Short mmCIF file of N, CA and C in Angstrom, two decimals:
data_model
loop_
_atom_site.label_atom_id
_atom_site.label_comp_id
_atom_site.label_asym_id
_atom_site.label_seq_id
_atom_site.Cartn_x
_atom_site.Cartn_y
_atom_site.Cartn_z
N MET A 1 -90.13 -92.03 -102.28
CA MET A 1 -89.10 -92.24 -101.23
C MET A 1 -89.33 -93.47 -100.42
N ILE A 2 -90.56 -93.71 -100.18
CA ILE A 2 -90.91 -94.80 -99.58
C ILE A 2 -90.79 -96.25 -100.49
N LEU A 3 -90.95 -96.13 -101.72
CA LEU A 3 -90.72 -97.12 -102.76
C LEU A 3 -89.19 -97.40 -102.83
N ILE A 4 -88.30 -96.55 -102.73
CA ILE A 4 -86.85 -96.57 -102.87
C ILE A 4 -86.62 -97.48 -101.81
N ASN A 5 -86.90 -97.07 -100.55
CA ASN A 5 -86.62 -97.77 -99.27
C ASN A 5 -87.07 -99.24 -99.18
N GLN A 6 -88.22 -99.47 -99.87
CA GLN A 6 -88.64 -100.88 -100.03
C GLN A 6 -87.76 -101.53 -101.13
N ASN A 7 -87.35 -101.22 -102.09
CA ASN A 7 -86.48 -101.91 -102.92
C ASN A 7 -85.10 -102.06 -102.41
N ILE A 8 -84.64 -100.96 -101.69
CA ILE A 8 -83.34 -101.40 -100.99
C ILE A 8 -83.42 -102.37 -100.07
N TYR A 9 -84.61 -102.28 -99.16
CA TYR A 9 -84.86 -103.45 -98.28
C TYR A 9 -84.80 -104.91 -98.98
N LEU A 10 -85.63 -104.96 -100.02
CA LEU A 10 -85.75 -106.32 -100.78
C LEU A 10 -84.43 -106.71 -101.37
N MET A 11 -83.58 -105.70 -102.00
CA MET A 11 -82.31 -106.08 -102.34
C MET A 11 -81.40 -106.52 -101.34
N THR A 12 -81.35 -105.96 -100.31
CA THR A 12 -80.68 -106.32 -99.00
C THR A 12 -80.91 -107.88 -98.53
N TYR A 13 -82.28 -108.02 -98.46
CA TYR A 13 -82.93 -109.32 -98.08
C TYR A 13 -82.31 -110.44 -99.00
N TYR A 14 -82.36 -110.19 -100.41
CA TYR A 14 -82.23 -111.09 -101.37
C TYR A 14 -80.51 -111.37 -101.25
N ILE A 15 -79.89 -110.36 -101.12
CA ILE A 15 -78.28 -110.48 -101.04
C ILE A 15 -78.05 -111.19 -99.71
N LEU A 16 -78.78 -111.08 -98.64
CA LEU A 16 -78.41 -111.78 -97.29
C LEU A 16 -78.81 -113.27 -97.79
N ILE A 17 -79.98 -113.62 -98.23
CA ILE A 17 -80.16 -114.92 -98.52
C ILE A 17 -79.39 -115.53 -99.40
N LEU A 18 -78.88 -114.99 -100.58
CA LEU A 18 -77.87 -115.50 -101.34
C LEU A 18 -76.51 -115.83 -100.71
N THR A 19 -76.19 -114.83 -99.93
CA THR A 19 -74.89 -115.06 -99.22
C THR A 19 -75.04 -116.26 -98.28
N THR A 20 -76.01 -116.48 -97.75
CA THR A 20 -76.37 -117.49 -96.52
C THR A 20 -76.24 -118.83 -97.41
N CYS A 21 -77.01 -118.94 -98.48
CA CYS A 21 -76.88 -120.13 -99.32
C CYS A 21 -75.59 -120.62 -99.76
N LEU A 22 -74.81 -119.41 -100.52
CA LEU A 22 -73.38 -119.74 -100.69
C LEU A 22 -72.59 -120.25 -99.85
N LEU A 23 -72.68 -119.53 -98.54
CA LEU A 23 -71.79 -120.10 -97.43
C LEU A 23 -72.22 -121.43 -96.94
N SER A 24 -73.54 -121.90 -96.95
CA SER A 24 -73.88 -123.10 -96.59
C SER A 24 -73.49 -124.06 -97.57
N SER A 25 -73.52 -123.91 -98.87
CA SER A 25 -72.97 -124.68 -99.87
C SER A 25 -71.53 -124.96 -99.74
N TYR A 26 -70.72 -123.96 -99.30
CA TYR A 26 -69.31 -123.96 -99.30
C TYR A 26 -69.03 -125.04 -98.02
N SER A 27 -69.74 -124.51 -96.90
CA SER A 27 -69.59 -125.48 -95.82
C SER A 27 -69.60 -126.98 -96.07
N ILE A 28 -70.81 -127.22 -96.80
CA ILE A 28 -71.17 -128.73 -97.13
C ILE A 28 -70.11 -129.34 -98.06
N MET A 29 -69.59 -128.78 -99.03
CA MET A 29 -68.61 -129.16 -99.96
C MET A 29 -67.42 -129.27 -99.12
N ALA A 30 -67.05 -128.46 -98.29
CA ALA A 30 -65.74 -128.66 -97.39
C ALA A 30 -65.79 -129.84 -96.64
N GLN A 31 -66.95 -130.01 -96.05
CA GLN A 31 -67.15 -131.34 -95.34
C GLN A 31 -66.93 -132.60 -96.08
N GLU A 32 -67.73 -132.64 -97.31
CA GLU A 32 -67.47 -133.75 -98.24
C GLU A 32 -66.14 -134.01 -98.71
N VAL A 33 -65.43 -132.82 -98.93
CA VAL A 33 -63.95 -133.13 -99.36
C VAL A 33 -63.20 -133.86 -98.17
N SER A 34 -63.43 -133.32 -96.96
CA SER A 34 -62.57 -133.88 -95.75
C SER A 34 -63.17 -135.26 -95.58
N ASN A 35 -64.33 -135.70 -95.91
CA ASN A 35 -64.72 -137.12 -95.82
C ASN A 35 -64.43 -138.02 -96.77
N THR A 36 -63.87 -137.58 -97.96
CA THR A 36 -63.33 -138.21 -99.00
C THR A 36 -61.97 -138.53 -99.11
N LYS A 37 -61.16 -138.25 -97.99
CA LYS A 37 -59.73 -138.31 -98.01
C LYS A 37 -59.44 -140.05 -98.48
N THR A 38 -58.54 -140.05 -99.22
CA THR A 38 -58.29 -141.35 -99.67
C THR A 38 -56.75 -141.75 -99.41
N ASN A 39 -56.66 -143.19 -99.32
CA ASN A 39 -55.37 -143.87 -98.88
C ASN A 39 -54.80 -144.54 -100.02
N LYS A 40 -53.52 -144.90 -99.64
CA LYS A 40 -52.67 -145.77 -100.40
C LYS A 40 -52.53 -146.98 -99.91
N ILE A 41 -52.64 -148.11 -100.80
CA ILE A 41 -52.51 -149.58 -100.13
C ILE A 41 -51.15 -149.98 -101.07
N THR A 42 -50.06 -150.31 -100.32
CA THR A 42 -48.83 -150.88 -101.02
C THR A 42 -48.82 -152.16 -100.76
N VAL A 43 -48.86 -153.03 -101.70
CA VAL A 43 -48.58 -154.57 -101.62
C VAL A 43 -47.28 -154.92 -102.11
N HIS A 44 -46.55 -155.52 -101.45
CA HIS A 44 -45.18 -156.14 -101.42
C HIS A 44 -45.33 -157.66 -101.61
N ILE A 45 -45.13 -158.16 -102.78
CA ILE A 45 -45.11 -159.71 -102.87
C ILE A 45 -43.78 -160.29 -102.89
N GLN A 46 -43.72 -161.30 -102.12
CA GLN A 46 -42.46 -161.82 -101.97
C GLN A 46 -42.38 -163.47 -102.27
N ASN A 47 -41.30 -164.22 -102.24
CA ASN A 47 -41.07 -165.57 -102.50
C ASN A 47 -41.70 -166.05 -103.88
N ILE A 48 -41.58 -165.10 -104.99
CA ILE A 48 -41.97 -165.52 -106.20
C ILE A 48 -40.75 -166.53 -106.72
N LYS A 49 -41.25 -167.69 -107.19
CA LYS A 49 -40.26 -168.68 -107.49
C LYS A 49 -39.68 -168.46 -108.98
N SER A 50 -40.26 -167.88 -109.78
CA SER A 50 -39.82 -167.69 -111.14
C SER A 50 -40.18 -166.29 -111.61
N SER A 51 -39.20 -165.78 -112.50
CA SER A 51 -39.34 -164.33 -113.08
C SER A 51 -40.21 -164.43 -114.33
N LYS A 52 -40.79 -165.50 -114.82
CA LYS A 52 -41.66 -165.55 -115.85
C LYS A 52 -42.97 -164.87 -115.67
N GLY A 53 -43.47 -164.19 -116.64
CA GLY A 53 -44.93 -163.63 -116.36
C GLY A 53 -45.01 -162.55 -115.48
N LYS A 54 -45.97 -162.26 -114.86
CA LYS A 54 -46.18 -161.04 -114.11
C LYS A 54 -47.30 -161.59 -112.85
N ILE A 55 -47.33 -160.60 -111.99
CA ILE A 55 -48.23 -160.90 -110.92
C ILE A 55 -49.53 -159.89 -111.14
N SER A 56 -50.54 -160.64 -110.88
CA SER A 56 -51.96 -160.04 -110.99
C SER A 56 -52.60 -160.01 -109.77
N VAL A 57 -52.87 -158.67 -109.27
CA VAL A 57 -53.42 -158.29 -108.03
C VAL A 57 -54.76 -157.71 -108.00
N GLY A 58 -55.67 -158.28 -107.19
CA GLY A 58 -56.96 -157.65 -107.17
C GLY A 58 -57.25 -157.38 -105.81
N ILE A 59 -57.98 -156.16 -105.65
CA ILE A 59 -58.43 -155.89 -104.42
C ILE A 59 -60.17 -155.76 -104.35
N TYR A 60 -60.70 -156.31 -103.38
CA TYR A 60 -62.18 -156.37 -103.20
C TYR A 60 -62.62 -155.53 -102.03
N ASN A 61 -63.92 -155.09 -102.23
CA ASN A 61 -64.31 -154.24 -101.08
C ASN A 61 -65.65 -154.81 -100.47
N SER A 62 -65.95 -155.91 -100.50
CA SER A 62 -66.96 -156.65 -99.83
C SER A 62 -67.04 -158.10 -100.09
N SER A 63 -67.76 -158.84 -99.15
CA SER A 63 -67.81 -160.30 -99.13
C SER A 63 -68.71 -160.71 -100.50
N ASP A 64 -69.57 -159.91 -100.87
CA ASP A 64 -70.33 -160.34 -102.03
C ASP A 64 -69.47 -160.35 -103.22
N SER A 65 -68.38 -159.42 -103.40
CA SER A 65 -67.70 -159.41 -104.56
C SER A 65 -66.45 -160.29 -104.49
N TRP A 66 -66.30 -160.87 -103.35
CA TRP A 66 -64.81 -161.45 -102.97
C TRP A 66 -64.54 -162.73 -104.00
N LEU A 67 -63.62 -162.56 -104.69
CA LEU A 67 -63.09 -163.41 -105.75
C LEU A 67 -64.04 -163.57 -106.95
N LYS A 68 -64.93 -162.52 -107.13
CA LYS A 68 -65.74 -162.45 -108.18
C LYS A 68 -65.71 -161.35 -109.03
N LYS A 69 -65.77 -160.15 -108.27
CA LYS A 69 -65.45 -158.92 -109.20
C LYS A 69 -64.60 -157.86 -108.38
N THR A 70 -63.43 -157.58 -108.97
CA THR A 70 -62.48 -156.76 -108.27
C THR A 70 -62.93 -155.27 -108.20
N TYR A 71 -62.61 -154.86 -106.90
CA TYR A 71 -62.89 -153.30 -106.64
C TYR A 71 -61.67 -152.50 -107.67
N ALA A 72 -60.59 -153.06 -107.74
CA ALA A 72 -59.38 -152.39 -108.66
C ALA A 72 -58.41 -153.70 -108.88
N GLY A 73 -57.67 -153.53 -109.93
CA GLY A 73 -56.83 -154.48 -110.11
C GLY A 73 -55.62 -153.86 -110.72
N LEU A 74 -54.37 -154.48 -110.58
CA LEU A 74 -53.18 -154.06 -110.92
C LEU A 74 -52.16 -155.22 -111.31
N THR A 75 -51.23 -155.02 -112.30
CA THR A 75 -50.33 -156.25 -112.49
C THR A 75 -48.84 -155.54 -111.87
N GLY A 76 -48.05 -156.44 -111.34
CA GLY A 76 -46.66 -156.07 -111.22
C GLY A 76 -45.72 -156.70 -111.79
N GLU A 77 -44.54 -156.14 -111.94
CA GLU A 77 -43.40 -156.77 -112.67
C GLU A 77 -42.48 -157.46 -111.55
N ILE A 78 -42.18 -158.56 -111.79
CA ILE A 78 -41.30 -159.43 -110.98
C ILE A 78 -39.85 -159.23 -111.13
N VAL A 79 -39.26 -158.69 -110.05
CA VAL A 79 -37.75 -158.52 -109.98
C VAL A 79 -37.12 -159.19 -108.88
N ASP A 80 -36.18 -159.89 -109.06
CA ASP A 80 -35.43 -160.77 -108.07
C ASP A 80 -36.46 -161.54 -107.04
N GLY A 81 -37.54 -162.21 -107.62
CA GLY A 81 -38.41 -162.87 -106.78
C GLY A 81 -39.40 -162.00 -106.08
N LYS A 82 -39.59 -160.79 -106.41
CA LYS A 82 -40.37 -159.95 -105.68
C LYS A 82 -41.11 -158.98 -106.41
N ALA A 83 -42.35 -158.34 -106.20
CA ALA A 83 -43.09 -157.51 -106.96
C ALA A 83 -43.81 -156.44 -106.07
N THR A 84 -44.17 -155.28 -106.49
CA THR A 84 -44.96 -154.31 -105.71
C THR A 84 -45.82 -153.59 -106.41
N VAL A 85 -47.05 -153.53 -105.99
CA VAL A 85 -48.23 -152.88 -106.63
C VAL A 85 -48.66 -151.67 -105.62
N ILE A 86 -49.16 -150.60 -106.04
CA ILE A 86 -49.66 -149.45 -105.32
C ILE A 86 -51.07 -149.28 -105.84
N PHE A 87 -51.98 -149.28 -104.86
CA PHE A 87 -53.30 -149.11 -105.16
C PHE A 87 -53.45 -147.55 -104.46
N ASP A 88 -53.78 -146.54 -105.37
CA ASP A 88 -54.04 -145.15 -104.92
C ASP A 88 -55.70 -144.87 -104.84
N ASP A 89 -56.10 -143.77 -104.14
CA ASP A 89 -57.30 -143.44 -104.13
C ASP A 89 -58.23 -144.44 -103.29
N ILE A 90 -57.74 -145.09 -102.32
CA ILE A 90 -58.59 -146.12 -101.52
C ILE A 90 -59.25 -145.45 -100.40
N ARG A 91 -60.62 -145.44 -100.41
CA ARG A 91 -61.40 -144.80 -99.06
C ARG A 91 -61.40 -145.67 -98.04
N ASN A 92 -61.66 -145.16 -96.96
CA ASN A 92 -61.67 -146.02 -95.68
C ASN A 92 -62.77 -147.14 -95.92
N GLY A 93 -62.43 -148.39 -95.24
CA GLY A 93 -63.29 -149.43 -95.24
C GLY A 93 -62.52 -150.72 -95.20
N GLU A 94 -63.36 -151.88 -95.47
CA GLU A 94 -62.78 -153.25 -95.29
C GLU A 94 -62.40 -153.75 -96.81
N TYR A 95 -61.22 -154.37 -96.86
CA TYR A 95 -60.68 -154.86 -98.21
C TYR A 95 -60.13 -156.16 -98.11
N GLY A 96 -60.15 -156.81 -99.11
CA GLY A 96 -59.45 -158.03 -99.19
C GLY A 96 -58.62 -158.14 -100.49
N ILE A 97 -57.29 -158.80 -100.36
CA ILE A 97 -56.52 -158.94 -101.56
C ILE A 97 -56.23 -160.26 -102.04
N SER A 98 -56.36 -160.49 -103.25
CA SER A 98 -56.22 -161.84 -103.85
C SER A 98 -55.15 -161.62 -105.03
N LEU A 99 -54.25 -162.48 -105.12
CA LEU A 99 -53.29 -162.27 -106.30
C LEU A 99 -52.74 -163.68 -106.75
N TYR A 100 -52.20 -163.58 -107.99
CA TYR A 100 -51.56 -164.84 -108.65
C TYR A 100 -50.67 -164.42 -109.26
N HIS A 101 -49.71 -165.55 -109.47
CA HIS A 101 -48.46 -165.47 -110.56
C HIS A 101 -49.07 -165.90 -111.83
N ASP A 102 -49.23 -165.11 -112.77
CA ASP A 102 -49.61 -165.33 -114.18
C ASP A 102 -48.42 -165.58 -115.08
N GLU A 103 -47.89 -166.80 -114.80
CA GLU A 103 -46.59 -167.39 -115.41
C GLU A 103 -46.65 -167.39 -116.95
N ASN A 104 -47.80 -167.58 -117.50
CA ASN A 104 -47.78 -167.76 -118.98
C ASN A 104 -48.39 -166.35 -119.59
N ASN A 105 -48.68 -165.43 -118.90
CA ASN A 105 -49.15 -164.14 -119.31
C ASN A 105 -50.38 -164.13 -120.09
N ASN A 106 -51.28 -165.10 -119.63
CA ASN A 106 -52.57 -165.16 -120.40
C ASN A 106 -53.79 -164.36 -119.78
N ASP A 107 -53.55 -163.78 -118.79
CA ASP A 107 -54.42 -162.89 -117.87
C ASP A 107 -55.58 -163.80 -117.21
N ILE A 108 -55.32 -164.90 -117.01
CA ILE A 108 -56.37 -165.71 -116.11
C ILE A 108 -55.61 -166.66 -115.31
N LEU A 109 -56.14 -166.96 -114.28
CA LEU A 109 -55.61 -167.82 -113.23
C LEU A 109 -55.84 -169.31 -113.73
N ASP A 110 -54.76 -170.04 -114.29
CA ASP A 110 -55.04 -171.42 -114.88
C ASP A 110 -55.42 -172.32 -113.72
N SER A 111 -56.48 -173.08 -114.12
CA SER A 111 -56.91 -174.25 -113.13
C SER A 111 -56.89 -175.59 -113.93
N GLY A 112 -56.85 -176.52 -113.12
CA GLY A 112 -56.99 -177.78 -113.59
C GLY A 112 -58.40 -178.36 -113.13
N ILE A 113 -58.30 -179.80 -112.83
CA ILE A 113 -59.40 -180.56 -112.26
C ILE A 113 -60.03 -179.78 -111.07
N PHE A 114 -61.24 -180.11 -110.99
CA PHE A 114 -62.00 -179.34 -109.88
C PHE A 114 -61.65 -177.84 -109.67
N ARG A 115 -61.18 -177.22 -110.56
CA ARG A 115 -60.84 -175.68 -110.51
C ARG A 115 -59.76 -175.34 -109.56
N ILE A 116 -59.00 -176.30 -109.49
CA ILE A 116 -57.74 -176.26 -108.49
C ILE A 116 -56.73 -175.42 -109.31
N PRO A 117 -56.12 -174.15 -108.78
CA PRO A 117 -55.31 -173.55 -109.65
C PRO A 117 -54.14 -174.15 -109.82
N LYS A 118 -53.54 -173.91 -111.10
CA LYS A 118 -52.28 -174.61 -111.36
C LYS A 118 -50.99 -173.57 -111.31
N GLU A 119 -51.43 -172.21 -111.20
CA GLU A 119 -50.54 -171.13 -110.85
C GLU A 119 -50.41 -170.89 -109.39
N PRO A 120 -49.38 -170.22 -109.10
CA PRO A 120 -49.32 -169.90 -107.59
C PRO A 120 -50.17 -168.72 -107.22
N TYR A 121 -50.89 -168.76 -106.02
CA TYR A 121 -51.80 -167.60 -105.61
C TYR A 121 -51.66 -167.33 -104.18
N ALA A 122 -52.19 -166.26 -103.77
CA ALA A 122 -52.26 -165.93 -102.22
C ALA A 122 -53.14 -164.95 -101.99
N CYS A 123 -53.44 -164.82 -100.82
CA CYS A 123 -54.36 -163.69 -100.33
C CYS A 123 -53.86 -162.89 -99.10
N SER A 124 -54.52 -161.72 -98.92
CA SER A 124 -54.24 -160.90 -97.73
C SER A 124 -54.39 -161.74 -96.42
N ASN A 125 -53.62 -161.39 -95.30
CA ASN A 125 -53.59 -162.14 -94.06
C ASN A 125 -53.20 -163.69 -94.26
N GLY A 126 -52.58 -163.99 -95.39
CA GLY A 126 -52.23 -165.37 -95.55
C GLY A 126 -53.31 -166.43 -95.60
N ALA A 127 -54.56 -165.87 -95.97
CA ALA A 127 -55.77 -166.61 -96.02
C ALA A 127 -55.72 -167.76 -96.96
N LYS A 128 -55.95 -168.96 -96.48
CA LYS A 128 -55.80 -170.17 -97.30
C LYS A 128 -57.28 -170.77 -97.28
N GLY A 129 -57.43 -171.51 -98.50
CA GLY A 129 -58.64 -172.21 -98.65
C GLY A 129 -58.71 -173.67 -98.14
N ARG A 130 -59.73 -174.18 -97.58
CA ARG A 130 -59.75 -175.57 -97.26
C ARG A 130 -61.05 -176.19 -98.02
N PHE A 131 -60.71 -176.97 -98.92
CA PHE A 131 -61.84 -177.59 -99.71
C PHE A 131 -62.48 -176.59 -100.50
N GLY A 132 -61.84 -175.49 -100.94
CA GLY A 132 -62.33 -174.31 -101.74
C GLY A 132 -61.50 -173.14 -101.54
N PRO A 133 -62.02 -172.07 -102.12
CA PRO A 133 -61.10 -170.90 -102.17
C PRO A 133 -61.25 -170.23 -100.80
N PRO A 134 -60.11 -169.42 -100.57
CA PRO A 134 -59.95 -168.57 -99.31
C PRO A 134 -61.21 -168.01 -98.97
N LYS A 135 -61.63 -167.67 -97.81
CA LYS A 135 -62.82 -166.89 -97.25
C LYS A 135 -62.57 -165.59 -97.17
N TRP A 136 -63.51 -164.66 -97.23
CA TRP A 136 -63.39 -163.34 -97.12
C TRP A 136 -63.18 -162.85 -95.72
N ASN A 137 -63.69 -163.52 -94.59
CA ASN A 137 -63.46 -163.33 -93.16
C ASN A 137 -61.80 -163.40 -92.89
N ASP A 138 -61.30 -164.34 -93.69
CA ASP A 138 -59.91 -164.67 -93.32
C ASP A 138 -58.95 -163.69 -94.05
N ALA A 139 -59.36 -163.04 -95.21
CA ALA A 139 -58.65 -162.13 -95.80
C ALA A 139 -58.85 -160.66 -95.54
N VAL A 140 -59.83 -160.33 -94.80
CA VAL A 140 -60.33 -158.96 -94.84
C VAL A 140 -59.30 -158.20 -93.84
N PHE A 141 -59.18 -156.92 -94.08
CA PHE A 141 -58.44 -156.04 -93.29
C PHE A 141 -59.03 -154.58 -93.46
N VAL A 142 -58.78 -153.79 -92.65
CA VAL A 142 -59.27 -152.37 -92.49
C VAL A 142 -58.47 -151.44 -92.86
N VAL A 143 -58.93 -150.42 -93.76
CA VAL A 143 -58.24 -149.21 -94.04
C VAL A 143 -58.86 -147.89 -93.40
N GLU A 144 -57.95 -147.29 -92.41
CA GLU A 144 -58.75 -146.27 -91.53
C GLU A 144 -57.87 -145.06 -91.57
N SER A 145 -58.02 -144.03 -92.35
CA SER A 145 -57.34 -142.80 -92.38
C SER A 145 -55.84 -142.76 -92.56
N HIS A 146 -55.09 -143.68 -92.93
CA HIS A 146 -53.88 -143.65 -93.30
C HIS A 146 -53.33 -144.79 -94.22
N ASP A 147 -52.26 -144.67 -94.90
CA ASP A 147 -51.79 -145.52 -96.00
C ASP A 147 -51.54 -146.91 -95.27
N LYS A 148 -51.60 -147.91 -96.11
CA LYS A 148 -51.25 -149.38 -95.48
C LYS A 148 -50.21 -150.09 -96.44
N GLU A 149 -49.51 -150.71 -95.72
CA GLU A 149 -48.53 -151.48 -96.53
C GLU A 149 -48.70 -153.27 -96.05
N LEU A 150 -48.77 -153.87 -97.03
CA LEU A 150 -49.00 -155.22 -96.85
C LEU A 150 -47.91 -156.09 -97.36
N ILE A 151 -47.49 -157.09 -96.93
CA ILE A 151 -46.55 -157.99 -97.33
C ILE A 151 -47.31 -159.39 -97.51
N ILE A 152 -47.30 -160.02 -98.83
CA ILE A 152 -47.84 -161.13 -99.08
C ILE A 152 -46.80 -162.16 -99.64
N LYS A 153 -46.77 -163.23 -99.20
CA LYS A 153 -45.82 -164.24 -99.65
C LYS A 153 -46.67 -165.28 -100.40
N LEU A 154 -46.02 -165.44 -101.56
CA LEU A 154 -46.51 -166.45 -102.57
C LEU A 154 -46.05 -167.80 -102.33
#
């Protein structure tokens, strides 16, 4: 009789521990899901002079990667001097956008002497370069818990 009571006690103890662990895991997973809510960034490009080619848009997530390695990239079709691209699954944080009109569809920003771009380009916040490319601090914007829409004029 004492042996049976000990076994019941141990089983109850293990079930209690297992239940506590499962509930804790569920709570942690629920917090992680709520912290990973993502946003959408819609970029409207205006003032495109020609309907030839496409618009290539890159989004960057740090000053170290700015104009070197995109966080995500999309292309947009030009219709009546405008194009729109939508970045999905963007987490809260700081971002910058750079885009160019790939007039000849060769998937690169063509440049001439001193690497000065031959094709039209623009950045978020209207950032312009002086004696070089636009700076991260001029192009950066913040995404916080809601979708964002940007208008960039080429």
